PDB file of C-alpha atoms and ligand atoms in Angstrom:
ATOM      1  CA  UNK U   1     -20.337 -13.844   0.823  1.00  0.00           C
ATOM      2  CA  UNK U   2     -22.506 -12.605   3.650  1.00  0.00           C
ATOM      3  CA  UNK U   3     -21.825 -14.285   7.000  1.00  0.00           C
ATOM      4  CA  UNK U   4     -22.398 -13.213  10.604  1.00  0.00           C
ATOM      5  CA  UNK U   5     -19.599 -11.922  12.805  1.00  0.00           C
ATOM      6  CA  UNK U   6     -17.732 -14.644  14.736  1.00  0.00           C
ATOM      7  CA  UNK U   7     -15.290 -14.625  17.680  1.00  0.00           C
ATOM      8  CA  UNK U   8     -11.706 -13.641  16.792  1.00  0.00           C
ATOM      9  CA  UNK U   9     -12.817 -11.505  13.849  1.00  0.00           C
ATOM     10  CA  UNK U  10     -11.995  -7.837  13.435  1.00  0.00           C
ATOM     11  CA  UNK U  11     -14.890  -5.420  13.299  1.00  0.00           C
ATOM     12  CA  UNK U  12     -14.756  -1.713  12.534  1.00  0.00           C
ATOM     13  CA  UNK U  13     -17.174   0.261  14.712  1.00  0.00           C
ATOM     14  CA  UNK U  14     -18.109   3.733  13.482  1.00  0.00           C
ATOM     15  CA  UNK U  15     -20.189   6.351  15.245  1.00  0.00           C
ATOM     16  CA  UNK U  16     -22.514   9.129  14.005  1.00  0.00           C
ATOM     17  CA  UNK U  17     -19.531  11.386  13.291  1.00  0.00           C
ATOM     18  CA  UNK U  18     -17.788   8.739  11.201  1.00  0.00           C
ATOM     19  CA  UNK U  19     -15.080   8.062  13.828  1.00  0.00           C
ATOM     20  CA  UNK U  20     -13.769   4.531  13.370  1.00  0.00           C
ATOM     21  CA  UNK U  21     -12.488   1.985  15.869  1.00  0.00           C
ATOM     22  CA  UNK U  22     -10.949  -1.381  15.045  1.00  0.00           C
ATOM     23  CA  UNK U  23     -12.009  -4.076  17.526  1.00  0.00           C
ATOM     24  CA  UNK U  24     -11.202  -7.799  17.811  1.00  0.00           C
ATOM     25  CA  UNK U  25     -14.424  -9.529  18.820  1.00  0.00           C
ATOM     26  CA  UNK U  26     -14.340 -12.004  21.723  1.00  0.00           C
ATOM     27  CA  UNK U  27     -17.106 -13.743  23.640  1.00  0.00           C
ATOM     28  CA  UNK U  28     -17.774 -11.673  26.772  1.00  0.00           C
ATOM     29  CA  UNK U  29     -15.543  -8.835  25.437  1.00  0.00           C
ATOM     30  CA  UNK U  30     -16.295  -5.122  25.745  1.00  0.00           C
ATOM     31  CA  UNK U  31     -15.474  -2.066  23.618  1.00  0.00           C
ATOM     32  CA  UNK U  32     -15.229   0.949  25.916  1.00  0.00           C
ATOM     33  CA  UNK U  33     -16.696   4.280  24.823  1.00  0.00           C
ATOM     34  CA  UNK U  34     -17.410   7.639  26.544  1.00  0.00           C
ATOM     35  CA  UNK U  35     -21.004   6.379  26.951  1.00  0.00           C
ATOM     36  CA  UNK U  36     -20.234   3.026  28.542  1.00  0.00           C
ATOM     37  CA  UNK U  37     -19.171  -0.247  26.919  1.00  0.00           C
ATOM     38  CA  UNK U  38     -20.510  -1.906  23.780  1.00  0.00           C
ATOM     39  CA  UNK U  39     -20.807  -5.641  24.456  1.00  0.00           C
ATOM     40  CA  UNK U  40     -19.107  -7.808  21.833  1.00  0.00           C
ATOM     41  CA  UNK U  41     -21.835 -10.386  22.407  1.00  0.00           C
ATOM     42  CA  UNK U  42     -24.310  -7.880  20.893  1.00  0.00           C
ATOM     43  CA  UNK U  43     -22.313  -8.019  17.638  1.00  0.00           C
ATOM     44  CA  UNK U  44     -21.366 -11.705  17.543  1.00  0.00           C
ATOM     45  CA  UNK U  45     -23.798 -13.652  15.360  1.00  0.00           C
ATOM     46  CA  UNK U  46     -25.092 -10.448  13.698  1.00  0.00           C
ATOM     47  CA  UNK U  47     -24.690  -9.477  10.072  1.00  0.00           C
ATOM     48  CA  UNK U  48     -22.114  -6.943   8.924  1.00  0.00           C
ATOM     49  CA  UNK U  49     -23.668  -3.468   8.987  1.00  0.00           C
ATOM     50  CA  UNK U  50     -25.622  -4.114  12.188  1.00  0.00           C
ATOM     51  CA  UNK U  51     -26.278  -1.297  14.670  1.00  0.00           C
ATOM     52  CA  UNK U  52     -25.342  -1.759  18.316  1.00  0.00           C
ATOM     53  CA  UNK U  53     -25.593   0.554  21.311  1.00  0.00           C
ATOM     54  CA  UNK U  54     -23.342   1.111  24.280  1.00  0.00           C
ATOM     55  CA  UNK U  55     -24.848   0.581  27.737  1.00  0.00           C
ATOM     56  CA  UNK U  56     -25.632   4.345  27.886  1.00  0.00           C
ATOM     57  CA  UNK U  57     -27.118   4.550  24.405  1.00  0.00           C
ATOM     58  CA  UNK U  58     -24.301   5.669  22.053  1.00  0.00           C
ATOM     59  CA  UNK U  59     -24.903   4.206  18.567  1.00  0.00           C
ATOM     60  CA  UNK U  60     -22.281   2.331  16.521  1.00  0.00           C
ATOM     61  CA  UNK U  61     -22.456   0.479  13.234  1.00  0.00           C
ATOM     62  CA  UNK U  62     -20.203  -2.596  12.907  1.00  0.00           C
ATOM     63  CA  UNK U  63     -18.673  -3.654   9.570  1.00  0.00           C
ATOM     64  CA  UNK U  64     -15.634  -5.657   8.538  1.00  0.00           C
ATOM     65  CA  UNK U  65     -12.724  -3.268   7.799  1.00  0.00           C
ATOM     66  CA  UNK U  66     -11.787  -2.687   4.166  1.00  0.00           C
ATOM     67  CA  UNK U  67      -8.100  -3.062   3.312  1.00  0.00           C
ATOM     68  CA  UNK U  68      -7.824   0.722   3.232  1.00  0.00           C
ATOM     69  CA  UNK U  69      -9.343   1.067   6.721  1.00  0.00           C
ATOM     70  CA  UNK U  70      -7.154  -1.744   8.005  1.00  0.00           C
ATOM     71  CA  UNK U  71      -3.976  -0.138   6.690  1.00  0.00           C
ATOM     72  CA  UNK U  72      -4.738   3.098   8.528  1.00  0.00           C
ATOM     73  CA  UNK U  73      -5.539   1.314  11.795  1.00  0.00           C
ATOM     74  CA  UNK U  74      -3.003  -1.508  11.937  1.00  0.00           C
ATOM     75  CA  UNK U  75       0.098  -1.288  14.163  1.00  0.00           C
ATOM     76  CA  UNK U  76       3.052   0.334  12.414  1.00  0.00           C
ATOM     77  CA  UNK U  77       6.772  -0.154  12.535  1.00  0.00           C
ATOM     78  CA  UNK U  78       7.666   1.991   9.541  1.00  0.00           C
ATOM     79  CA  UNK U  79       5.353   4.630   8.027  1.00  0.00           C
ATOM     80  CA  UNK U  80       2.755   2.970   5.797  1.00  0.00           C
ATOM     81  CA  UNK U  81       1.829   4.050   2.291  1.00  0.00           C
ATOM     82  CA  UNK U  82      -1.537   5.811   2.384  1.00  0.00           C
ATOM     83  CA  UNK U  83      -4.513   4.226   0.604  1.00  0.00           C
ATOM     84  CA  UNK U  84      -4.678   6.990  -2.039  1.00  0.00           C
ATOM     85  CA  UNK U  85      -1.136   6.063  -3.104  1.00  0.00           C
ATOM     86  CA  UNK U  86      -1.660   2.304  -2.729  1.00  0.00           C
ATOM     87  CA  UNK U  87      -4.551   2.583  -5.169  1.00  0.00           C
ATOM     88  CA  UNK U  88      -2.422   4.442  -7.727  1.00  0.00           C
ATOM     89  CA  UNK U  89       0.531   2.090  -7.283  1.00  0.00           C
ATOM     90  CA  UNK U  90      -1.536  -0.975  -8.117  1.00  0.00           C
ATOM     91  CA  UNK U  91      -2.860   0.545 -11.339  1.00  0.00           C
ATOM     92  CA  UNK U  92       0.256   2.386 -12.483  1.00  0.00           C
ATOM     93  CA  UNK U  93       2.424  -0.655 -11.872  1.00  0.00           C
ATOM     94  CA  UNK U  94      -0.370  -2.652 -13.552  1.00  0.00           C
ATOM     95  CA  UNK U  95      -0.299  -5.421 -10.957  1.00  0.00           C
ATOM     96  CA  UNK U  96      -2.547  -8.209 -12.212  1.00  0.00           C
ATOM     97  CA  UNK U  97      -3.731 -11.653 -11.013  1.00  0.00           C
ATOM     98  CA  UNK U  98      -0.889 -14.147 -11.472  1.00  0.00           C
ATOM     99  CA  UNK U  99       1.783 -11.415 -11.495  1.00  0.00           C
ATOM    100  CA  UNK U 100       5.232 -11.978  -9.940  1.00  0.00           C
ATOM    101  CA  UNK U 101       6.141  -8.874  -7.914  1.00  0.00           C
ATOM    102  CA  UNK U 102       9.361  -7.998  -6.108  1.00  0.00           C
ATOM    103  CA  UNK U 103       8.970  -5.393  -3.358  1.00  0.00           C
ATOM    104  CA  UNK U 104      11.368  -3.530  -1.020  1.00  0.00           C
ATOM    105  CA  UNK U 105      11.187  -2.515   1.800  1.00  0.00           C
ATOM    106  CA  UNK U 106       8.364  -4.334   3.487  1.00  0.00           C
ATOM    107  CA  UNK U 107       8.023  -1.748   6.297  1.00  0.00           C
ATOM    108  CA  UNK U 108       4.680  -2.313   8.042  1.00  0.00           C
ATOM    109  CA  UNK U 109       3.334  -4.495   5.241  1.00  0.00           C
ATOM    110  CA  UNK U 110       0.640  -2.130   3.926  1.00  0.00           C
ATOM    111  CA  UNK U 111       1.830  -2.285   0.320  1.00  0.00           C
ATOM    112  CA  UNK U 112       2.576  -6.009   0.662  1.00  0.00           C
ATOM    113  CA  UNK U 113      -1.056  -6.610   1.625  1.00  0.00           C
ATOM    114  CA  UNK U 114      -2.311  -4.599  -1.349  1.00  0.00           C
ATOM    115  CA  UNK U 115       0.055  -6.454  -3.699  1.00  0.00           C
ATOM    116  CA  UNK U 116      -0.955  -9.871  -2.349  1.00  0.00           C
ATOM    117  CA  UNK U 117      -4.589  -9.124  -2.985  1.00  0.00           C
ATOM    118  CA  UNK U 118      -3.900  -7.847  -6.502  1.00  0.00           C
ATOM    119  CA  UNK U 119      -1.725 -10.804  -7.587  1.00  0.00           C
ATOM    120  CA  UNK U 120      -4.176 -13.340  -6.139  1.00  0.00           C
ATOM    121  CA  UNK U 121      -3.382 -16.975  -5.310  1.00  0.00           C
ATOM    122  CA  UNK U 122      -1.742 -17.624  -8.708  1.00  0.00           C
ATOM    123  CA  UNK U 123       0.728 -14.757  -8.307  1.00  0.00           C
ATOM    124  CA  UNK U 124       3.626 -14.277  -5.890  1.00  0.00           C
ATOM    125  CA  UNK U 125       5.133 -11.465  -3.878  1.00  0.00           C
ATOM    126  CA  UNK U 126       8.783 -11.444  -2.854  1.00  0.00           C
ATOM    127  CA  UNK U 127       9.403  -8.729  -0.283  1.00  0.00           C
ATOM    128  CA  UNK U 128      12.748  -7.550   1.122  1.00  0.00           C
ATOM    129  CA  UNK U 129      13.183  -5.947   4.528  1.00  0.00           C
ATOM    130  CA  UNK U 130      16.526  -5.281   6.160  1.00  0.00           C
ATOM    131  CA  UNK U 131      15.217  -4.694   9.713  1.00  0.00           C
ATOM    132  CA  UNK U 132      13.961  -7.767  11.538  1.00  0.00           C
ATOM    133  CA  UNK U 133      11.573  -5.879  13.853  1.00  0.00           C
ATOM    134  CA  UNK U 134       9.839  -4.323  10.836  1.00  0.00           C
ATOM    135  CA  UNK U 135       9.587  -7.675   9.058  1.00  0.00           C
ATOM    136  CA  UNK U 136       8.016  -9.197  12.195  1.00  0.00           C
ATOM    137  CA  UNK U 137       5.522  -6.360  12.493  1.00  0.00           C
ATOM    138  CA  UNK U 138       4.659  -6.624   8.792  1.00  0.00           C
ATOM    139  CA  UNK U 139       4.141 -10.389   9.024  1.00  0.00           C
ATOM    140  CA  UNK U 140       1.875  -9.940  12.066  1.00  0.00           C
ATOM    141  CA  UNK U 141      -0.185  -7.383  10.114  1.00  0.00           C
ATOM    142  CA  UNK U 142      -0.343  -9.632   7.059  1.00  0.00           C
ATOM    143  CA  UNK U 143      -1.445 -12.649   9.108  1.00  0.00           C
ATOM    144  CA  UNK U 144      -4.019 -10.526  10.940  1.00  0.00           C
ATOM    145  CA  UNK U 145      -5.563  -9.462   7.635  1.00  0.00           C
ATOM    146  CA  UNK U 146      -4.936 -12.339   5.270  1.00  0.00           C
ATOM    147  CA  UNK U 147      -4.238 -15.371   7.467  1.00  0.00           C
ATOM    148  CA  UNK U 148      -1.568 -17.792   6.242  1.00  0.00           C
ATOM    149  CA  UNK U 149      -0.345 -16.836   2.782  1.00  0.00           C
ATOM    150  CA  UNK U 150       1.504 -19.399   0.721  1.00  0.00           C
ATOM    151  CA  UNK U 151       2.624 -17.068  -2.070  1.00  0.00           C
ATOM    152  CA  UNK U 152       4.621 -14.534  -0.028  1.00  0.00           C
ATOM    153  CA  UNK U 153       8.393 -14.776   0.351  1.00  0.00           C
ATOM    154  CA  UNK U 154       9.923 -12.475   2.976  1.00  0.00           C
ATOM    155  CA  UNK U 155      13.671 -11.958   2.547  1.00  0.00           C
ATOM    156  CA  UNK U 156      15.308 -10.548   5.657  1.00  0.00           C
ATOM    157  CA  UNK U 157      18.262  -8.747   4.053  1.00  0.00           C
ATOM    158  CA  UNK U 158      19.055  -5.584   2.075  1.00  0.00           C
ATOM    159  CA  UNK U 159      17.459  -5.870  -1.352  1.00  0.00           C
ATOM    160  CA  UNK U 160      20.710  -4.945  -3.126  1.00  0.00           C
ATOM    161  CA  UNK U 161      22.283  -8.133  -1.732  1.00  0.00           C
ATOM    162  CA  UNK U 162      19.533 -10.386  -3.062  1.00  0.00           C
ATOM    163  CA  UNK U 163      18.557  -8.945  -6.437  1.00  0.00           C
ATOM    164  CA  UNK U 164      21.245 -10.847  -8.320  1.00  0.00           C
ATOM    165  CA  UNK U 165      19.902 -14.207  -7.073  1.00  0.00           C
ATOM    166  CA  UNK U 166      16.238 -13.697  -7.960  1.00  0.00           C
ATOM    167  CA  UNK U 167      14.332 -15.361 -10.800  1.00  0.00           C
ATOM    168  CA  UNK U 168      12.769 -12.933 -13.324  1.00  0.00           C
ATOM    169  CA  UNK U 169       9.761 -10.956 -12.087  1.00  0.00           C
ATOM    170  CA  UNK U 170       7.019  -8.964 -13.847  1.00  0.00           C
ATOM    171  CA  UNK U 171       6.977  -5.930 -11.551  1.00  0.00           C
ATOM    172  CA  UNK U 172       9.328  -4.266  -9.061  1.00  0.00           C
ATOM    173  CA  UNK U 173       7.998  -1.814  -6.483  1.00  0.00           C
ATOM    174  CA  UNK U 174      10.442   0.085  -4.263  1.00  0.00           C
ATOM    175  CA  UNK U 175       9.616   2.135  -1.171  1.00  0.00           C
ATOM    176  CA  UNK U 176      13.035   2.818   0.348  1.00  0.00           C
ATOM    177  CA  UNK U 177      15.355   5.827   0.645  1.00  0.00           C
ATOM    178  CA  UNK U 178      17.762   5.564  -2.343  1.00  0.00           C
ATOM    179  CA  UNK U 179      16.106   3.574  -5.137  1.00  0.00           C
ATOM    180  CA  UNK U 180      18.200   5.254  -7.859  1.00  0.00           C
ATOM    181  CA  UNK U 181      21.157   3.133  -6.702  1.00  0.00           C
ATOM    182  CA  UNK U 182      19.226  -0.021  -7.630  1.00  0.00           C
ATOM    183  CA  UNK U 183      17.934   0.674 -11.141  1.00  0.00           C
ATOM    184  CA  UNK U 184      20.746  -1.165 -12.985  1.00  0.00           C
ATOM    185  CA  UNK U 185      20.392  -4.265 -10.782  1.00  0.00           C
ATOM    186  CA  UNK U 186      16.585  -4.147 -11.101  1.00  0.00           C
ATOM    187  CA  UNK U 187      16.905  -4.108 -14.899  1.00  0.00           C
ATOM    188  CA  UNK U 188      18.574  -7.536 -14.691  1.00  0.00           C
ATOM    189  CA  UNK U 189      15.751  -9.161 -12.699  1.00  0.00           C
ATOM    190  CA  UNK U 190      12.759  -7.389 -14.272  1.00  0.00           C
ATOM    191  CA  UNK U 191      11.557  -9.084 -17.450  1.00  0.00           C
ATOM    192  CA  UNK U 192      11.468  -7.043 -20.670  1.00  0.00           C
ATOM    193  CA  UNK U 193       8.189  -5.135 -20.800  1.00  0.00           C
ATOM    194  CA  UNK U 194       8.022  -5.215 -16.989  1.00  0.00           C
ATOM    195  CA  UNK U 195       7.326  -2.161 -14.853  1.00  0.00           C
ATOM    196  CA  UNK U 196       9.441  -0.559 -12.142  1.00  0.00           C
ATOM    197  CA  UNK U 197       7.637   1.759  -9.718  1.00  0.00           C
ATOM    198  CA  UNK U 198       9.335   3.792  -7.012  1.00  0.00           C
ATOM    199  CA  UNK U 199       7.700   5.724  -4.193  1.00  0.00           C
ATOM    200  CA  UNK U 200       9.647   8.511  -2.440  1.00  0.00           C
ATOM    201  CA  UNK U 201       8.715  11.404  -0.138  1.00  0.00           C
ATOM    202  CA  UNK U 202      10.654  14.244  -1.856  1.00  0.00           C
ATOM    203  CA  UNK U 203      10.822  15.482  -5.423  1.00  0.00           C
ATOM    204  CA  UNK U 204      14.632  15.686  -5.132  1.00  0.00           C
ATOM    205  CA  UNK U 205      14.608  11.896  -4.841  1.00  0.00           C
ATOM    206  CA  UNK U 206      12.306  11.611  -7.877  1.00  0.00           C
ATOM    207  CA  UNK U 207      14.790  13.771  -9.780  1.00  0.00           C
ATOM    208  CA  UNK U 208      17.674  11.484  -8.835  1.00  0.00           C
ATOM    209  CA  UNK U 209      15.619   8.444  -9.858  1.00  0.00           C
ATOM    210  CA  UNK U 210      14.758   9.957 -13.243  1.00  0.00           C
ATOM    211  CA  UNK U 211      18.377  10.908 -13.948  1.00  0.00           C
ATOM    212  CA  UNK U 212      19.485   7.350 -13.158  1.00  0.00           C
ATOM    213  CA  UNK U 213      16.826   5.905 -15.486  1.00  0.00           C
ATOM    214  CA  UNK U 214      17.806   8.325 -18.246  1.00  0.00           C
ATOM    215  CA  UNK U 215      21.445   7.211 -18.040  1.00  0.00           C
ATOM    216  CA  UNK U 216      20.508   3.534 -18.547  1.00  0.00           C
ATOM    217  CA  UNK U 217      19.284   2.154 -21.873  1.00  0.00           C
ATOM    218  CA  UNK U 218      16.968  -0.438 -20.352  1.00  0.00           C
ATOM    219  CA  UNK U 219      14.246   2.093 -19.464  1.00  0.00           C
ATOM    220  CA  UNK U 220      11.534   4.059 -21.274  1.00  0.00           C
ATOM    221  CA  UNK U 221       8.210   5.778 -20.592  1.00  0.00           C
ATOM    222  CA  UNK U 222       9.445   7.335 -17.375  1.00  0.00           C
ATOM    223  CA  UNK U 223       6.888   9.453 -15.569  1.00  0.00           C
ATOM    224  CA  UNK U 224       6.567  11.047 -12.142  1.00  0.00           C
ATOM    225  CA  UNK U 225       3.409  12.221 -10.413  1.00  0.00           C
ATOM    226  CA  UNK U 226       1.770  12.684  -7.051  1.00  0.00           C
ATOM    227  CA  UNK U 227      -1.814  12.035  -6.034  1.00  0.00           C
ATOM    228  CA  UNK U 228      -3.929  14.665  -4.303  1.00  0.00           C
ATOM    229  CA  UNK U 229      -7.299  13.602  -2.964  1.00  0.00           C
ATOM    230  CA  UNK U 230      -9.491  16.518  -1.876  1.00  0.00           C
ATOM    231  CA  UNK U 231     -12.501  15.336   0.095  1.00  0.00           C
ATOM    232  CA  UNK U 232     -15.671  17.452   0.021  1.00  0.00           C
ATOM    233  CA  UNK U 233     -18.220  18.218   2.699  1.00  0.00           C
ATOM    234  CA  UNK U 234     -21.726  17.827   1.250  1.00  0.00           C
ATOM    235  CA  UNK U 235     -24.358  18.614   3.847  1.00  0.00           C
ATOM    236  CA  UNK U 236     -27.474  20.529   2.795  1.00  0.00           C
ATOM    237  CA  UNK U 237     -26.364  23.876   1.351  1.00  0.00           C
ATOM    238  CA  UNK U 238     -22.874  23.453   2.776  1.00  0.00           C
ATOM    239  CA  UNK U 239     -21.081  22.079  -0.256  1.00  0.00           C
ATOM    240  CA  UNK U 240     -17.372  22.801  -0.098  1.00  0.00           C
ATOM    241  CA  UNK U 241     -14.000  21.084   0.261  1.00  0.00           C
ATOM    242  CA  UNK U 242     -13.110  20.052   3.796  1.00  0.00           C
ATOM    243  CA  UNK U 243     -10.721  22.483   5.479  1.00  0.00           C
ATOM    244  CA  UNK U 244      -8.155  19.731   5.912  1.00  0.00           C
ATOM    245  CA  UNK U 245      -6.721  17.157   3.558  1.00  0.00           C
ATOM    246  CA  UNK U 246      -3.727  14.848   3.430  1.00  0.00           C
ATOM    247  CA  UNK U 247      -1.812  17.374   1.364  1.00  0.00           C
ATOM    248  CA  UNK U 248       1.432  15.529   0.795  1.00  0.00           C
ATOM    249  CA  UNK U 249       2.557  11.956   1.097  1.00  0.00           C
ATOM    250  CA  UNK U 250       4.931  10.970  -1.702  1.00  0.00           C
ATOM    251  CA  UNK U 251       5.891  10.955  -5.376  1.00  0.00           C
ATOM    252  CA  UNK U 252       5.602   8.007  -7.697  1.00  0.00           C
ATOM    253  CA  UNK U 253       8.007   7.386 -10.589  1.00  0.00           C
ATOM    254  CA  UNK U 254       7.204   4.624 -13.055  1.00  0.00           C
ATOM    255  CA  UNK U 255       9.397   3.219 -15.849  1.00  0.00           C
ATOM    256  CA  UNK U 256       9.079   0.467 -18.430  1.00  0.00           C
ATOM    257  CA  UNK U 257      11.839  -2.081 -18.912  1.00  0.00           C
ATOM    258  CA  UNK U 258      12.790  -2.217 -22.592  1.00  0.00           C
ATOM    259  CA  UNK U 259      15.371  -4.149 -24.629  1.00  0.00           C
ATOM    260  CA  UNK U 260      18.224  -1.789 -25.587  1.00  0.00           C
ATOM    261  CA  UNK U 261      18.794  -1.646 -29.364  1.00  0.00           C
ATOM    262  CA  UNK U 262      22.202  -3.114 -30.323  1.00  0.00           C
ATOM    263  CA  UNK U 263      24.873  -0.575 -31.324  1.00  0.00           C
ATOM    264  CA  UNK U 264      22.625   2.448 -31.024  1.00  0.00           C
ATOM    265  CA  UNK U 265      23.729   5.397 -28.882  1.00  0.00           C
ATOM    266  CA  UNK U 266      21.807   6.048 -25.724  1.00  0.00           C
ATOM    267  CA  UNK U 267      18.418   7.392 -26.743  1.00  0.00           C
ATOM    268  CA  UNK U 268      16.612  10.308 -25.194  1.00  0.00           C
ATOM    269  CA  UNK U 269      13.764   8.602 -23.399  1.00  0.00           C
ATOM    270  CA  UNK U 270      10.406   9.156 -25.071  1.00  0.00           C
ATOM    271  CA  UNK U 271       7.844  10.801 -22.826  1.00  0.00           C
ATOM    272  CA  UNK U 272       4.513   9.045 -22.539  1.00  0.00           C
ATOM    273  CA  UNK U 273       1.766  10.440 -24.746  1.00  0.00           C
ATOM    274  CA  UNK U 274      -0.805  12.486 -22.920  1.00  0.00           C
ATOM    275  CA  UNK U 275      -4.529  12.537 -23.518  1.00  0.00           C
ATOM    276  CA  UNK U 276      -5.497  16.171 -22.938  1.00  0.00           C
TER     277      UNK U 276
HETATM  278  C1  LIG I 301       8.813   3.558   4.311  1.00  0.00           C
HETATM  279  S1  LIG I 301       9.116   1.947   4.819  1.00  0.00           S
HETATM  280  C2  LIG I 301       8.112   0.967   3.729  1.00  0.00           C
HETATM  281  C3  LIG I 301       6.665   1.001   4.109  1.00  0.00           C
HETATM  282  C4  LIG I 301       5.829   0.013   3.351  1.00  0.00           C
HETATM  283  N1  LIG I 301       5.816   0.302   1.926  1.00  0.00           N
HETATM  284  C5  LIG I 301       4.395  -0.045   3.872  1.00  0.00           C
HETATM  285  O1  LIG I 301       3.473   0.360   3.128  1.00  0.00           O
HETATM  286  O2  LIG I 301       4.170  -0.474   4.999  1.00  0.00           O
HETATM  287  C6  LIG I 301      10.721   1.631   4.160  1.00  0.00           C
HETATM  288  C7  LIG I 301      11.291   0.297   4.630  1.00  0.00           C
HETATM  289  O3  LIG I 301      12.385  -0.045   3.799  1.00  0.00           O
HETATM  290  C8  LIG I 301      13.350  -0.695   4.589  1.00  0.00           C
HETATM  291  N2  LIG I 301      14.605  -0.581   3.830  1.00  0.00           N
HETATM  292  C9  LIG I 301      15.352   0.527   3.654  1.00  0.00           C
HETATM  293  N3  LIG I 301      16.391   0.265   2.840  1.00  0.00           N
HETATM  294  C10 LIG I 301      16.291  -1.055   2.503  1.00  0.00           C
HETATM  295  C11 LIG I 301      17.076  -1.931   1.704  1.00  0.00           C
HETATM  296  N4  LIG I 301      18.162  -1.501   1.073  1.00  0.00           N
HETATM  297  N5  LIG I 301      16.678  -3.230   1.580  1.00  0.00           N
HETATM  298  C12 LIG I 301      15.576  -3.678   2.213  1.00  0.00           C
HETATM  299  N6  LIG I 301      14.805  -2.887   2.994  1.00  0.00           N
HETATM  300  C13 LIG I 301      15.153  -1.596   3.137  1.00  0.00           C
HETATM  301  C14 LIG I 301      13.281   0.037   5.915  1.00  0.00           C
HETATM  302  O4  LIG I 301      13.824  -0.738   6.969  1.00  0.00           O
HETATM  303  C15 LIG I 301      11.790   0.301   6.066  1.00  0.00           C
HETATM  304  O5  LIG I 301      11.161  -0.728   6.760  1.00  0.00           O
END
């Protein structure tokens, strides 16, 4: 729904070069630029997408930040997952409205925010974080973006200590250093047909994850990939990739929880079919 900007809201100001600034609007507040301040009062009461000028004429457009923009601008404790990977995680883990998701670790709350939006008010997110300062930072970020959320449970303890006490969930998403140590315990809390997704920065870790999944009979359809997004400059006859890109962030491994067949030796895991 379209509504004008109000006090206390976050606005994203961007200039002619696309540089973005996250600002909390207050009555009488000022956003300082190289060309003098932009007065918050010039934005308050205006529609999203309005143009405002600093006192010395620099031009800014004000919009509400998307979740992706918010994640890149919000204060961090731990390193956040980049939007290109958040997007893939939601689809490859097939997180749907009403879904019950278990996450670890919470870190700065970027993935938690994305999960909360995907599961919607009928779903629930249980997130584990072992460091209190990170959990506090994540909760502050979540409240800043989403307000009070009634379907988020934050567990301040190592996930391995809590997994055995959890009710069944539909999805498990892990962004922590040694997820291969958790696969057997995750298999007990993840419902049959559920999806486990793990995000790690090195391919050595993905290898360890895959070997762990291959040893256990509760897993199938294991795949690992990374996501490269190559932005392009399109400006008149200059049509080429930008010189810089976010070249590496992390690897994603996904597996499906299956019911092991009674009395059958450990199967070689089938690889997912590929559409060429
Ligand atoms: C890379 S950060 C997660 C970032 C998060 N996905 C985000 O997008 O903001 C990893 C987090 O896992 C936490 N962690 C590491 N091992 C853990 C464990 N066994 N149980 C719970 N949290 C753990 C760390 O304290 C850290 O905050």
